[in-house]
XYZ file of C-alpha atoms in Angstrom:
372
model
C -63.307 50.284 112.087
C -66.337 47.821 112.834
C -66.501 44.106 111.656
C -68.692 41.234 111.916
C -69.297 38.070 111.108
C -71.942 36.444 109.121
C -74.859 33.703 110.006
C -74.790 30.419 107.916
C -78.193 29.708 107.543
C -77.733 27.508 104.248
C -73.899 26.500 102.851
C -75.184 26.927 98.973
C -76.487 30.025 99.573
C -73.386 31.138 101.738
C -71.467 30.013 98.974
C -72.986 31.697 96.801
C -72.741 35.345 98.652
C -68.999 35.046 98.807
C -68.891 35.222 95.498
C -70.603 38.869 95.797
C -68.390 39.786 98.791
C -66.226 42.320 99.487
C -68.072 44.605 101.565
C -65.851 47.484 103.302
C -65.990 48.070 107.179
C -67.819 51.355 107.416
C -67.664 54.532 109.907
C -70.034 54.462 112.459
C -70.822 58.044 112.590
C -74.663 60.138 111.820
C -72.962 61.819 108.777
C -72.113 58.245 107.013
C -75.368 56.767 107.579
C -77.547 59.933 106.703
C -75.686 60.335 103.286
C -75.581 56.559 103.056
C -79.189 56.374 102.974
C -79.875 59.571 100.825
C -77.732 58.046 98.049
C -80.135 54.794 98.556
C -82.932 56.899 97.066
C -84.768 57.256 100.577
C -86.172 60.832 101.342
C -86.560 62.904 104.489
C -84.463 60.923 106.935
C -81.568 61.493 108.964
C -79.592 59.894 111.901
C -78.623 61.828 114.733
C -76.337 60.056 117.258
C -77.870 60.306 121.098
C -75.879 60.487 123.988
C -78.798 59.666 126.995
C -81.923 57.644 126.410
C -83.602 60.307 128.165
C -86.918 61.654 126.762
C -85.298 65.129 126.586
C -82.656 63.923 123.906
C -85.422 61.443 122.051
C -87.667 64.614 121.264
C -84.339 67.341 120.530
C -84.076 64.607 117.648
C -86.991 64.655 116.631
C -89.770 61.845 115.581
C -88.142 58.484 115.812
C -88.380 55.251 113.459
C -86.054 53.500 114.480
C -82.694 52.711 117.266
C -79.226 51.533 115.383
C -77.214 49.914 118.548
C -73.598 49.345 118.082
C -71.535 46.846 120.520
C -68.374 44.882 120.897
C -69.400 41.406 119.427
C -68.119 38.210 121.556
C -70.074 35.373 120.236
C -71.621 35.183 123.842
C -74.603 32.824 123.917
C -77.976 34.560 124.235
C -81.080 32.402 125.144
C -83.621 34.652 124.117
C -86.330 32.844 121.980
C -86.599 34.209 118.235
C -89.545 34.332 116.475
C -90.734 33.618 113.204
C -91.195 36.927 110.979
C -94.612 38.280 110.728
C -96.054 39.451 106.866
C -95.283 43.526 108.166
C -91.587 42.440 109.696
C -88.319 43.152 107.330
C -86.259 40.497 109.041
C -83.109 39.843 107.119
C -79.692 36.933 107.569
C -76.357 38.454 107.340
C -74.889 36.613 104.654
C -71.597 38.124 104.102
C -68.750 39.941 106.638
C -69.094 43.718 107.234
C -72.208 44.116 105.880
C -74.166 44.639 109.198
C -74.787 48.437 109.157
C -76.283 48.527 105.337
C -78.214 45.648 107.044
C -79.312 47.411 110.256
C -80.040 50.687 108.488
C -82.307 48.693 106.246
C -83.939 46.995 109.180
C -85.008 50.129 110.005
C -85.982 52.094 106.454
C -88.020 48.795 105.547
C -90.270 48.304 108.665
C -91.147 51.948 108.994
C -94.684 52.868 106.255
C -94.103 56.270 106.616
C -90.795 56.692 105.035
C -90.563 57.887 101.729
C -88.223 55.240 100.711
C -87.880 55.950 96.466
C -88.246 54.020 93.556
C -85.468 51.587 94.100
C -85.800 51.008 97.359
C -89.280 50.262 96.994
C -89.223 47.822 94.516
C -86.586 46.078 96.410
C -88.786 45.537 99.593
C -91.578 44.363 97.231
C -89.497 42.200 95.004
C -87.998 40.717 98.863
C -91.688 40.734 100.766
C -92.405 36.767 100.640
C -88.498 35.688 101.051
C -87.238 33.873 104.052
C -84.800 35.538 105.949
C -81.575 33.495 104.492
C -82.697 34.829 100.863
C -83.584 38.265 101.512
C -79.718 38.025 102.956
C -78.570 36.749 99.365
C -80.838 39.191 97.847
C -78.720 42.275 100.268
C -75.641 40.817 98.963
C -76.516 40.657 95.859
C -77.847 44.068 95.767
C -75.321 46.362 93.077
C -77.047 49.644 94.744
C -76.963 48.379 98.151
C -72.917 47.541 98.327
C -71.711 50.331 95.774
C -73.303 53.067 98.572
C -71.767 51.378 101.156
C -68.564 50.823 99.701
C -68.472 54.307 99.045
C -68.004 54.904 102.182
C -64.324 53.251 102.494
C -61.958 54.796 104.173
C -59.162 55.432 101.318
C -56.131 52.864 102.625
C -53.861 51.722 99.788
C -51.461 49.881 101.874
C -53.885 48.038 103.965
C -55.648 45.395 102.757
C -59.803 44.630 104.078
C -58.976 41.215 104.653
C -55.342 41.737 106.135
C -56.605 44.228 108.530
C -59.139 41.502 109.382
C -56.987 38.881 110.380
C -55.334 41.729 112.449
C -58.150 42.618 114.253
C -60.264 39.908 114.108
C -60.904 40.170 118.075
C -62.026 43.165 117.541
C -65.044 42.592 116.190
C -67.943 45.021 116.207
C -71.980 44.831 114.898
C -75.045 46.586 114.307
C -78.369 46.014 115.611
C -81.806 47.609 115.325
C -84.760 48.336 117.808
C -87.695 49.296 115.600
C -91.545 49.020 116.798
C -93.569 47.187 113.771
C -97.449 46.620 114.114
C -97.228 47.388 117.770
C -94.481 45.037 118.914
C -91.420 46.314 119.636
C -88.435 43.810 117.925
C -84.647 43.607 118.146
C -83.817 43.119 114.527
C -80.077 41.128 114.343
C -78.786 39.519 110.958
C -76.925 36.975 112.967
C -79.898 35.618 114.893
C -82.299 33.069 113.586
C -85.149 35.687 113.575
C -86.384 38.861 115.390
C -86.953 39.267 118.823
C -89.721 40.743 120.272
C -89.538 42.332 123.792
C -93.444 42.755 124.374
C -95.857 45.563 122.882
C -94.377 48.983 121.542
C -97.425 50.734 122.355
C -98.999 54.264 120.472
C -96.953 56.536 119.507
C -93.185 56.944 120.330
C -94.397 54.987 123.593
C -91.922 52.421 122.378
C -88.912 54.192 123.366
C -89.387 54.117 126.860
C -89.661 50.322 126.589
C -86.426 50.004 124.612
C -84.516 52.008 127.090
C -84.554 48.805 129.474
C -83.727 46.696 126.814
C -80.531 48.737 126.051
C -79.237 49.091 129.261
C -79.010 46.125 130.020
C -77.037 45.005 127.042
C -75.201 47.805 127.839
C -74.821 46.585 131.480
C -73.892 43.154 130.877
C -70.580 44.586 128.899
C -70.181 47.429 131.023
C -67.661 45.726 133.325
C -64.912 45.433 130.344
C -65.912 47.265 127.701
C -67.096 50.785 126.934
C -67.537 51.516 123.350
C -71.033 51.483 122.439
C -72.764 53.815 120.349
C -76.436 54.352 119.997
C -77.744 56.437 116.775
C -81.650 57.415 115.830
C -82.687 57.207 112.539
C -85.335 59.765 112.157
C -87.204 62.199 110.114
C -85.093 65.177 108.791
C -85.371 67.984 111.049
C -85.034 70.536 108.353
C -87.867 69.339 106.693
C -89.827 69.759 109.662
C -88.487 72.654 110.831
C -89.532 74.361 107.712
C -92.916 73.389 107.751
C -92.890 74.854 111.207
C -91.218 78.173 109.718
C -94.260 77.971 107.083
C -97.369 77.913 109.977
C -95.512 80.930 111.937
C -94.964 83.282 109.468
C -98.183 82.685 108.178
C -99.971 83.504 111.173
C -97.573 86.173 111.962
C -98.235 87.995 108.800
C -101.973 88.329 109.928
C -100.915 89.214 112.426
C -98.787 92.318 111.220
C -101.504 93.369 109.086
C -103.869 93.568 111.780
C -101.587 95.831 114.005
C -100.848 98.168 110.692
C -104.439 98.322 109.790
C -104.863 99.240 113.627
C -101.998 101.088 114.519
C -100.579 102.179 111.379
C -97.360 101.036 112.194
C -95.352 98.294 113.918
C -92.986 98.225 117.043
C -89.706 98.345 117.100
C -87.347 95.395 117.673
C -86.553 96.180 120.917
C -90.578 96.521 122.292
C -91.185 93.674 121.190
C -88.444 91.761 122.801
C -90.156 93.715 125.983
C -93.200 92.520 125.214
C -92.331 89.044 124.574
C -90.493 89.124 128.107
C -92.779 90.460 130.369
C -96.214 88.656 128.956
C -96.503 84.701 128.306
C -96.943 83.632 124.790
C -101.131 83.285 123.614
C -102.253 80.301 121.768
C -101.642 79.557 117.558
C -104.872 80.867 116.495
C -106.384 80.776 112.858
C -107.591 83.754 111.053
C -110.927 84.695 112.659
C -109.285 84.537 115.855
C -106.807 87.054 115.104
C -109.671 89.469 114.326
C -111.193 88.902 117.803
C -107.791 90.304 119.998
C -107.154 93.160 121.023
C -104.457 95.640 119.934
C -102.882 94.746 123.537
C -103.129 91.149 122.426
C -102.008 91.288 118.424
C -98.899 93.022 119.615
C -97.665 90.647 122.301
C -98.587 88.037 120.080
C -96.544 88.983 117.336
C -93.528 89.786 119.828
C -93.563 85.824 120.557
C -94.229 84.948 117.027
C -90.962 86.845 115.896
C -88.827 85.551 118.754
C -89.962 81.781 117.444
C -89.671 82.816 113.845
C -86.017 84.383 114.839
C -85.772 80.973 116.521
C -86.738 78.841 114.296
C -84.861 80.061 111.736
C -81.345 79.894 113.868
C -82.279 75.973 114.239
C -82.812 75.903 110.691
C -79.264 76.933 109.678
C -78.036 74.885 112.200
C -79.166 72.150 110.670
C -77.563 73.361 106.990
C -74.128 73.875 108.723
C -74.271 70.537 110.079
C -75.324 68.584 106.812
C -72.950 70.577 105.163
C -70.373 69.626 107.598
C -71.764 65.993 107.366
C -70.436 66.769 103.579
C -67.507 67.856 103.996
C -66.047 65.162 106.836
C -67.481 62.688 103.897
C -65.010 63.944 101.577
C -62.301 63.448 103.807
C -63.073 60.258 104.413
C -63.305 59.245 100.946
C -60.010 61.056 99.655
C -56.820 58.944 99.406
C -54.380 61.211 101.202
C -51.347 58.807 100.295
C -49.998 60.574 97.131
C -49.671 64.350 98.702
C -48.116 62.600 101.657
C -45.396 60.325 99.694
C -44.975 63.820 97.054
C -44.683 65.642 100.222
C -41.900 63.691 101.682
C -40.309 63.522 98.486
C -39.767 67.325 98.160
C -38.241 67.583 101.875
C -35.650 64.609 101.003
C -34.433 66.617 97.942
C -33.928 69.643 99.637
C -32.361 67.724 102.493
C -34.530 67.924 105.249
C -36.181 65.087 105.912
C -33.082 63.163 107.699
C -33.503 66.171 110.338
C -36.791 66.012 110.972
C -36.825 62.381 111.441
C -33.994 62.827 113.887
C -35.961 65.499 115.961
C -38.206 63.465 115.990
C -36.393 60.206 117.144
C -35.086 62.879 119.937
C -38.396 63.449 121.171
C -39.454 60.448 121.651
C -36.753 59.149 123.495
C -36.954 62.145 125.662
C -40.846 61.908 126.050
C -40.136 58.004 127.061
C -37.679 59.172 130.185
């Protein structure tokens, strides 16, 4: 369970949020925050959780907008200058406690043009464009749509008080930050600094992610001494949208393709020639119609042995990608469902049939004999 605290920028308006408070803590995990922002409205995005910051692991995910950094928060003082929001930078104040992943999952969705982020969101980040970053806090906490999603998200605990468990584990307090390049700088976005960061020029493309990789590791670095738990997620586009579209362009071409060699041959290899074929000859160029008229026999046929082994491909990553949204699902449920009743029902039936006092004596045995 992750907590943080919240920047006060202005007591009246601090004031004010706590009257909208009562955020939940929220999982940290690429199943919470994908279906988090899907019930936001937003379209064609998913996070994926990376392990390296290799460039090997950046493309497997796919094209990135954005980093989501999570770290052990210690109230350490950080010198780095802040700067003043540009017009094109989403930079928002955490106004209220445990509200810094909706926040850094935002910082993210709003500074990225290209995603499709739906009617609500949209109007939000237009009816929020010219606030400072204390009021487009307010306006987060404020948000109905914003904390409903989120709260939906809370772990099912009838015993166990949010603010209880708080003043438990208050020193264990965890945040959210985000890395996000916006009109070619690259900024650490962080609700409880006074502004954004920037750490120089993002440069084209996903050129930016090789200069965030220093960036992390050394917050990473400056922990790393006492204290391990980090976790690093992508927010990106959803690979099964572009997986399909990449389904779409090969069986297109390879059903040219396969008319060609019937018009030619009148009839197509078997499964097993063309894995042969596939094997023993490297794969030609994506060509266009005309092209495929200009090959050879020789040359249609080991073309369409590669373009079934990628469609056969392609198609294996695609359902992949189902199971694991669909497991994504599932682990959602199960996070949401209060398991309290079966379990108090449950005990209930093995007292009145007078076995519970033996099972809570075997296990009182074990652990005394596990603690020898």
């Amino acid at each position: 369970f992750f907590f943080s605290f919240c920047s006060l920028p202005a007591a009246g308006l601090f004031r004010r949020a706590l009257m909208v408070s009562g955020w939940c803590t929220i999982e940290s995990d690429p199943g919470v925050f994908s279906e988090l922002i899907t019930e936001l409205g937003v379209k064609g995005v998913q996070v994926h959780e990376l392990w390296s910051l290799d460039k090997e692991s950046m493309a497997e995910v796919g094209p990135v907008h954005g980093l989501i950094f999570l770290f052990r928060w210690r109230g350490e003082k950080d010198d780095r200058a802040t700067v003043t929001p540009g017009p094109g930078v989403f930079f928002a104040s955490q106004m209220i406690p445990n509200a810094c992943a909706t926040q850094a999952i935002l910082s993210v969705l709003m500074n990225c043009p290209s995603i499709s982020l739906g009617e609500e969101m949209t109007a939000f980040k237009a009816f929020t464009k010219d606030f400072p970053p204390d009021v487009k806090g307010l306006a987060i906490s404020n948000s109905d749509l914003l904390r409903r999603v989120h709260n939906s998200f809370a772990r099912a605990e009838p015993t166990v008080s949010e603010e209880r468990r708080a003043s438990k584990e208050e020193d264990e307090v965890y945040h959210f930050i985000s890395y996000v390049p916006v009109d070619g700088k690259l900024y650490e976005l962080d609700g409880l600094k006074a502004g954004p960061i920037c750490l120089g020029d993002a440069g084209p493309g996903e050129a930016w992610l090789d200069a965030v990789t220093p960036a992390i590791q050394a917050r990473i670095e400056q922990y790393s001494s006492r204290e391990i738990r980090f976790n690093l997620m992508a927010v990106t586009a959803d690979r099964r949208e572009r997986l399909l579209a990449e389904q779409a362009v090969i069986e297109k071409e390879r059903n040219m393709t396969v008319g060609k060699v019937q018009a030619r041959a009148g009839k197509l290899p078997s499964p097993a020639e063309l894995e042969r074929l596939a094997a023993s000859h490297p794969e030609p160029p994506a060509t266009g119609e005309v092209a495929v008229d200009e090959r050879t026999l020789e040359q249609l046929l080991i073309a369409l042995a590669h373009l079934t082994a990628r469609a056969a491909k392609v198609a294996a990553d695609i359902e992949n990608e189902q199971q694991r949204v669909g497991q994504w699902k599932i682990e959602n449920i199960r996070r949401r469902h209060n398991y309290a009743p079966f379990i108090v029902n449950f005990l209930k039936v093995l007292a009145e049939r007078g076995e519970l006092g033996p099972l809570v004596e075997q296990a009182k045995k074990k652990q005394r004999h596990g603690a020898r």
